[in-house]
Coordinates of C-alpha atoms in Angstrom, one line a residue:
I280 CA -44.6 -17.0 -59.0
P281 CA -45.8 -20.2 -57.3
M282 CA -47.7 -19.7 -54.1
A283 CA -45.2 -21.8 -52.1
L284 CA -42.3 -19.6 -53.1
L285 CA -44.2 -16.4 -52.1
R286 CA -44.9 -17.9 -48.7
K287 CA -41.2 -18.8 -48.4
I288 CA -40.1 -15.2 -49.3
N289 CA -42.6 -13.8 -46.8
Q290 CA -41.3 -16.0 -44.0
V291 CA -37.7 -14.9 -44.8
L292 CA -38.7 -11.2 -44.7
L293 CA -40.6 -11.7 -41.5
F294 CA -37.6 -13.5 -40.0
L295 CA -35.3 -10.6 -41.1
L296 CA -37.7 -8.1 -39.6
I297 CA -37.8 -9.9 -36.3
V298 CA -34.0 -10.2 -36.2
T299 CA -33.6 -6.4 -37.0
L300 CA -36.1 -5.5 -34.3
C301 CA -34.3 -7.7 -31.8
G302 CA -31.0 -6.1 -32.7
I303 CA -32.4 -2.6 -32.2
L304 CA -34.0 -3.5 -28.9
Y305 CA -30.8 -5.2 -27.7
K306 CA -28.7 -2.1 -28.6
K307 CA -31.1 0.2 -26.8
V308 CA -31.2 -1.9 -23.6
H309 CA -27.4 -2.4 -23.8
K310 CA -26.7 1.2 -24.4
G311 CA -29.0 2.1 -21.4
T312 CA -27.1 -0.3 -19.2
V313 CA -23.7 1.2 -20.2
V314 CA -24.9 4.7 -19.8
K315 CA -26.3 3.8 -16.4
A316 CA -23.0 2.1 -15.4
E317 CA -21.1 5.2 -16.5
A318 CA -23.6 7.4 -14.5
D319 CA -23.0 5.1 -11.5
D320 CA -19.2 5.6 -12.0
D321 CA -19.7 9.3 -12.1
A322 CA -21.9 9.2 -9.0
E323 CA -19.2 7.2 -7.2
T324 CA -16.5 9.6 -8.3
A325 CA -18.5 12.6 -7.1
E326 CA -19.0 10.8 -3.8
D327 CA -15.3 10.0 -3.5
V328 CA -14.3 13.7 -4.1
E329 CA -16.9 14.8 -1.5
E330 CA -15.5 12.4 1.1
E331 CA -11.9 13.5 0.7
I332 CA -10.8 15.2 4.0
P333 CA -8.2 17.8 3.6
V334 CA -5.7 18.2 6.5
V335 CA -3.3 21.2 6.4
I336 CA -0.2 20.8 8.5
C337 CA 3.1 22.7 8.4
A338 CA 6.6 21.1 8.3
A339 CA 9.3 23.5 9.7
A340 CA 12.9 22.7 9.2
G341 CA 13.9 22.2 12.8
R342 CA 10.9 20.2 13.9
M343 CA 9.8 18.1 10.9
G344 CA 9.7 15.0 13.0
A345 CA 6.6 16.5 14.8
T346 CA 4.8 16.9 11.5
M347 CA 5.5 13.3 10.5
A348 CA 4.4 11.9 13.9
A349 CA 1.1 13.9 13.6
I350 CA 0.5 12.6 10.1
N351 CA 1.3 9.0 11.1
S352 CA -1.2 9.2 14.0
I353 CA -4.0 10.6 11.8
Y354 CA -3.5 8.1 9.0
S355 CA -3.3 5.1 11.4
N356 CA -6.5 5.9 13.2
T357 CA -9.0 6.4 10.3
D358 CA -10.4 4.7 7.3
A359 CA -11.4 8.1 5.8
N360 CA -9.9 9.3 2.6
I361 CA -7.4 11.9 3.8
V362 CA -5.4 14.2 1.6
F363 CA -2.5 15.9 3.6
Y364 CA -1.4 19.3 2.5
V365 CA 2.1 19.6 3.9
V366 CA 3.2 23.2 3.9
G367 CA 6.8 24.2 4.0
L368 CA 9.3 26.9 2.9
R369 CA 11.1 26.4 -0.4
N370 CA 14.4 25.1 1.1
T371 CA 12.6 22.2 2.9
L372 CA 10.3 20.9 0.2
T373 CA 12.7 18.1 -1.0
R374 CA 13.4 17.0 2.5
I375 CA 9.6 16.7 3.3
R376 CA 9.1 14.6 0.2
K377 CA 12.0 12.4 1.0
W378 CA 10.9 11.8 4.5
I379 CA 7.4 10.8 3.4
E380 CA 8.4 8.6 0.4
H381 CA 11.3 6.8 2.2
S382 CA 9.3 5.9 5.3
K383 CA 6.2 4.0 6.4
L384 CA 4.2 7.2 5.3
R385 CA 4.7 6.4 1.6
E386 CA 1.1 5.1 1.4
I387 CA -0.5 8.4 2.3
N388 CA -2.2 10.7 -0.2
F389 CA -0.3 14.1 0.1
K390 CA 0.5 17.3 -1.6
I391 CA 3.4 19.5 -0.8
V392 CA 2.6 23.2 -0.7
E393 CA 5.2 26.0 -0.7
F394 CA 4.5 29.0 1.5
N395 CA 6.2 32.2 0.4
P396 CA 6.9 34.4 3.4
V397 CA 7.0 37.5 1.2
V398 CA 3.2 37.9 2.0
L399 CA 4.2 38.7 5.6
K400 CA 6.5 41.6 4.7
G401 CA 5.8 44.5 7.0
K402 CA 3.2 42.6 9.0
I403 CA 5.3 41.1 11.7
R404 CA 6.9 42.9 14.6
P405 CA 10.2 41.5 15.8
D406 CA 9.9 40.0 19.3
S407 CA 12.9 38.8 21.2
S408 CA 11.0 37.0 24.0
R409 CA 9.8 34.0 21.9
P410 CA 11.4 34.3 18.4
E411 CA 10.1 30.8 17.5
L412 CA 6.5 32.3 17.4
L413 CA 7.6 34.6 14.5
Q414 CA 8.4 31.7 12.2
P415 CA 6.6 32.4 8.9
L416 CA 4.8 29.0 9.0
N417 CA 3.0 30.1 12.1
F418 CA 0.9 32.3 9.9
V419 CA -0.1 29.7 7.3
R420 CA -3.4 29.3 9.1
F421 CA -4.2 33.0 8.0
Y422 CA -3.9 32.1 4.3
L423 CA -5.9 28.8 4.0
P424 CA -7.9 29.7 0.9
L425 CA -4.8 30.8 -1.0
L426 CA -3.2 27.4 -0.4
I427 CA -6.2 25.0 -0.7
H428 CA -8.5 25.5 -3.6
Q429 CA -10.9 22.7 -4.3
H430 CA -12.2 22.0 -0.8
E431 CA -15.2 23.5 1.0
K432 CA -14.2 22.4 4.5
V433 CA -10.6 22.1 5.7
I434 CA -8.9 21.0 8.9
Y435 CA -5.8 22.9 10.0
L436 CA -3.5 21.3 12.7
D437 CA -0.4 22.6 14.5
D438 CA 2.6 20.2 14.1
D439 CA 2.9 19.4 17.8
V440 CA -0.2 17.3 18.0
I441 CA -1.1 13.6 18.1
V442 CA -4.5 12.3 17.0
Q443 CA -5.9 9.3 18.9
G444 CA -9.4 9.5 17.5
D445 CA -10.9 9.1 14.0
I446 CA -10.3 12.5 12.2
Q447 CA -13.6 12.0 10.4
E448 CA -15.3 13.0 13.7
L449 CA -13.4 16.3 13.8
Y450 CA -14.2 16.9 10.2
D451 CA -17.9 16.4 10.9
T452 CA -17.8 19.3 13.4
T453 CA -20.9 21.4 12.7
L454 CA -20.2 25.0 11.7
A455 CA -23.1 27.4 12.4
L456 CA -24.5 29.4 9.5
G457 CA -22.2 32.4 8.8
H458 CA -19.3 30.9 10.8
A459 CA -16.0 30.6 8.9
A460 CA -14.3 28.5 11.5
A461 CA -14.6 26.3 14.7
F462 CA -12.1 26.4 17.5
S463 CA -11.7 24.9 21.0
D464 CA -12.7 27.3 23.8
D465 CA -10.0 28.0 26.5
C466 CA -12.7 27.7 29.2
D467 CA -13.4 24.1 28.1
L468 CA -10.3 23.0 30.0
P469 CA -9.9 19.9 32.1
S470 CA -10.8 19.5 35.8
A471 CA -9.7 22.0 38.5
Q472 CA -7.0 19.8 39.9
D473 CA -5.3 19.9 36.5
I474 CA -5.7 23.6 36.1
D475 CA -4.0 24.3 39.4
R476 CA -0.8 22.9 38.0
L477 CA -1.0 25.0 34.9
V478 CA 0.0 28.2 36.7
G479 CA 0.1 31.4 34.6
L480 CA -2.0 29.9 31.9
Q481 CA -3.8 32.5 29.7
N482 CA -7.5 31.7 29.0
T483 CA -8.9 35.2 28.5
Y484 CA -8.5 38.0 26.0
M485 CA -6.5 40.0 28.6
G486 CA -3.7 37.5 28.2
Y487 CA -3.3 38.3 24.5
L488 CA -4.4 41.9 24.0
D489 CA -2.9 45.0 25.6
Y490 CA -5.9 46.7 27.1
R491 CA -3.9 49.9 27.8
K492 CA -4.1 50.6 24.1
K493 CA -7.0 52.7 22.8
T494 CA -7.4 50.6 19.6
I495 CA -8.0 47.5 21.8
K496 CA -10.3 49.3 24.2
D497 CA -12.3 50.6 21.3
L498 CA -13.1 47.0 20.2
G499 CA -15.5 46.8 23.1
I500 CA -14.5 43.3 24.0
S501 CA -14.5 42.5 27.7
P502 CA -10.9 41.5 28.9
S503 CA -12.4 38.5 30.8
T504 CA -13.8 37.0 27.5
C505 CA -12.7 33.4 27.1
S506 CA -10.0 33.0 24.5
F507 CA -9.7 30.1 22.1
N508 CA -6.7 28.1 20.7
P509 CA -6.1 28.2 16.9
G510 CA -3.9 25.1 16.9
V511 CA -6.9 23.0 15.8
I512 CA -9.2 24.6 13.2
V513 CA -12.1 23.3 11.2
A514 CA -12.7 26.0 8.5
N515 CA -15.4 26.7 5.9
M516 CA -13.5 28.1 2.9
T517 CA -16.6 29.7 1.3
E518 CA -17.4 31.7 4.4
W519 CA -13.7 32.5 4.9
K520 CA -13.5 34.1 1.4
H521 CA -16.9 35.7 1.6
Q522 CA -16.0 37.4 4.9
R523 CA -12.5 38.3 3.6
I524 CA -11.0 36.8 6.8
T525 CA -7.4 36.8 5.4
K526 CA -7.6 40.5 4.7
Q527 CA -9.0 41.2 8.2
L528 CA -6.2 39.2 9.8
E529 CA -3.6 41.1 7.8
K530 CA -5.1 44.4 8.8
W531 CA -4.7 43.4 12.5
M532 CA -1.1 42.3 11.9
Q533 CA -0.3 45.6 10.4
K534 CA -1.9 47.5 13.2
N535 CA 0.2 45.6 15.6
V536 CA 3.4 46.6 13.8
E537 CA 2.3 50.2 14.1
E538 CA 0.9 50.2 17.6
N539 CA 2.2 47.1 19.5
L540 CA -1.2 45.9 20.5
Y541 CA -0.5 42.3 21.6
S542 CA 1.0 41.0 24.8
S543 CA 3.1 38.4 22.9
S544 CA 5.4 37.9 25.9
L545 CA 2.4 36.8 28.0
G546 CA 0.2 34.9 25.7
G547 CA 0.6 32.4 22.8
G548 CA 2.0 35.2 20.7
V549 CA 1.4 36.9 17.5
A550 CA -0.7 34.4 15.5
T551 CA -3.4 34.0 18.1
S552 CA -4.2 37.6 18.9
P553 CA -5.4 38.8 15.4
M554 CA -7.6 35.7 15.3
L555 CA -9.2 36.5 18.7
I556 CA -10.2 39.9 17.3
V557 CA -11.4 38.8 13.9
F558 CA -13.4 35.8 15.1
H559 CA -14.7 37.3 18.3
G560 CA -18.3 36.1 18.8
K561 CA -18.3 34.5 15.3
Y562 CA -17.0 31.0 15.6
S563 CA -18.4 27.5 16.3
T564 CA -16.8 25.2 18.9
I565 CA -14.9 22.0 18.6
N566 CA -15.6 19.1 21.1
P567 CA -13.1 19.7 23.9
L568 CA -11.8 16.1 23.7
W569 CA -10.6 17.0 20.2
H570 CA -8.2 19.5 21.6
I571 CA -6.6 18.4 24.9
R572 CA -3.8 20.9 25.2
H573 CA -1.1 22.5 27.3
L574 CA 0.9 19.3 27.5
G575 CA 4.0 21.4 26.8
W576 CA 3.2 24.0 29.4
N577 CA 5.0 22.6 32.4
P578 CA 7.2 19.5 32.6
D579 CA 6.0 18.8 36.1
A580 CA 2.2 18.9 35.3
R581 CA 0.9 15.5 34.2
Y582 CA -2.6 14.5 33.2
S583 CA -4.1 11.3 34.5
E584 CA -3.7 8.2 32.3
H585 CA -7.5 7.7 32.1
F586 CA -8.0 11.3 30.9
L587 CA -5.3 11.0 28.2
Q588 CA -6.9 7.7 26.9
E589 CA -10.2 9.5 26.5
A590 CA -8.6 12.4 24.6
K591 CA -9.1 12.4 20.8
L592 CA -6.3 14.8 20.1
L593 CA -3.3 15.8 22.3
H594 CA -1.5 19.2 21.8
W595 CA 2.0 19.9 23.3
N596 CA 1.6 23.7 23.1
G597 CA 4.0 25.6 25.3
R598 CA 7.8 25.5 25.4
H599 CA 8.3 21.8 26.4
K600 CA 8.0 19.7 23.2
P601 CA 7.7 15.9 23.4
W602 CA 10.8 15.4 21.2
D603 CA 12.9 17.5 23.6
F604 CA 14.0 17.4 27.3
P605 CA 12.3 18.0 29.7
S606 CA 8.8 17.2 28.6
V607 CA 5.8 15.2 29.7
H608 CA 3.8 12.3 28.2
N609 CA 6.5 11.9 25.5
D610 CA 5.9 8.1 25.4
L611 CA 2.5 8.8 23.9
W612 CA 4.1 11.1 21.2
E613 CA 7.0 8.8 20.6
S614 CA 4.8 5.8 19.7
W615 CA 3.9 7.7 16.5
F616 CA 7.3 9.0 15.7
V617 CA 8.6 8.1 12.2
P618 CA 12.5 8.1 12.1
D619 CA 14.1 10.6 9.7
P620 CA 15.5 8.6 6.7
A621 CA 18.1 11.4 6.4
G622 CA 19.1 10.9 10.0
I623 CA 19.0 14.7 10.7
F624 CA 16.0 14.9 13.2
K625 CA 16.9 13.2 16.4
L626 CA 15.0 12.8 19.7
N627 CA 16.5 14.5 22.7
H628 CA 15.5 12.8 25.9
N629 CA 18.6 13.3 28.0
S630 CA 19.3 16.1 30.4

């Protein structure tokens, strides 16, 4: 074979080798880029999941408008990724969905959860003084890990609240090691002049537990211990399950059925008392501005406008609800109200 031809063949082979090497190199680099991009996507997804803030709130048949106003206020005041767990009894689930999907709330990320009151069988003592406190949904807060599964930290809110701050702040509440929940202390109340108008307000264990009963005395808890309000809870689900909090609460519900241990006519009733016992000395505290309460205590007791503006969360606990008459500061509540698409829930502001 002539020398010139051999040289030509060598050149072609060399060229093909170079092309092949380039191809292999390109593939490797490209594959690395794709894998990295996918890894970035995964990292992003993990981050998103981590940043989801679960908020549990109940929607009771006669006061669903409260739940919707609370949800509206939370959603409107944050950029955080909230998922609302709206808990109801079976016969209200369709109505909850309709209210959300046929109103301005249709943008929210939500799950509707059915609460089956059969779990409460034999655990509630009939009480004629405030029958509304025996509503099954009042006890949803006892069963958080059974209703919410994939979250480590959860916020629980009563329905008669309005949130004026960014819920991310409340979610960022630090829970001390070994604590399953954080609450707002009843001794962290506003200034003395406001307290004077809240006559008869309970802020110690004596207002909730019947200290004449041996079972209560044997707990060794001083009656003057500051109580807390479980209408706003930041909970750690891992600790809750580890400490079997739900089982402990059920035990104290059953004991009450047998021995009538709680002064439900005096205090905030049957849901608070078992929590005061189970969490005694074992809870973290929420910033007081994240639970400004007793707005439903007395229709003649008003807070100062400046104080209300500073508040991050307002709670109308007590008999006087802001959608009823008489009530105070209902203008603040009404600004978040979402009208009922079915026209069933109506505001009552006339005497």
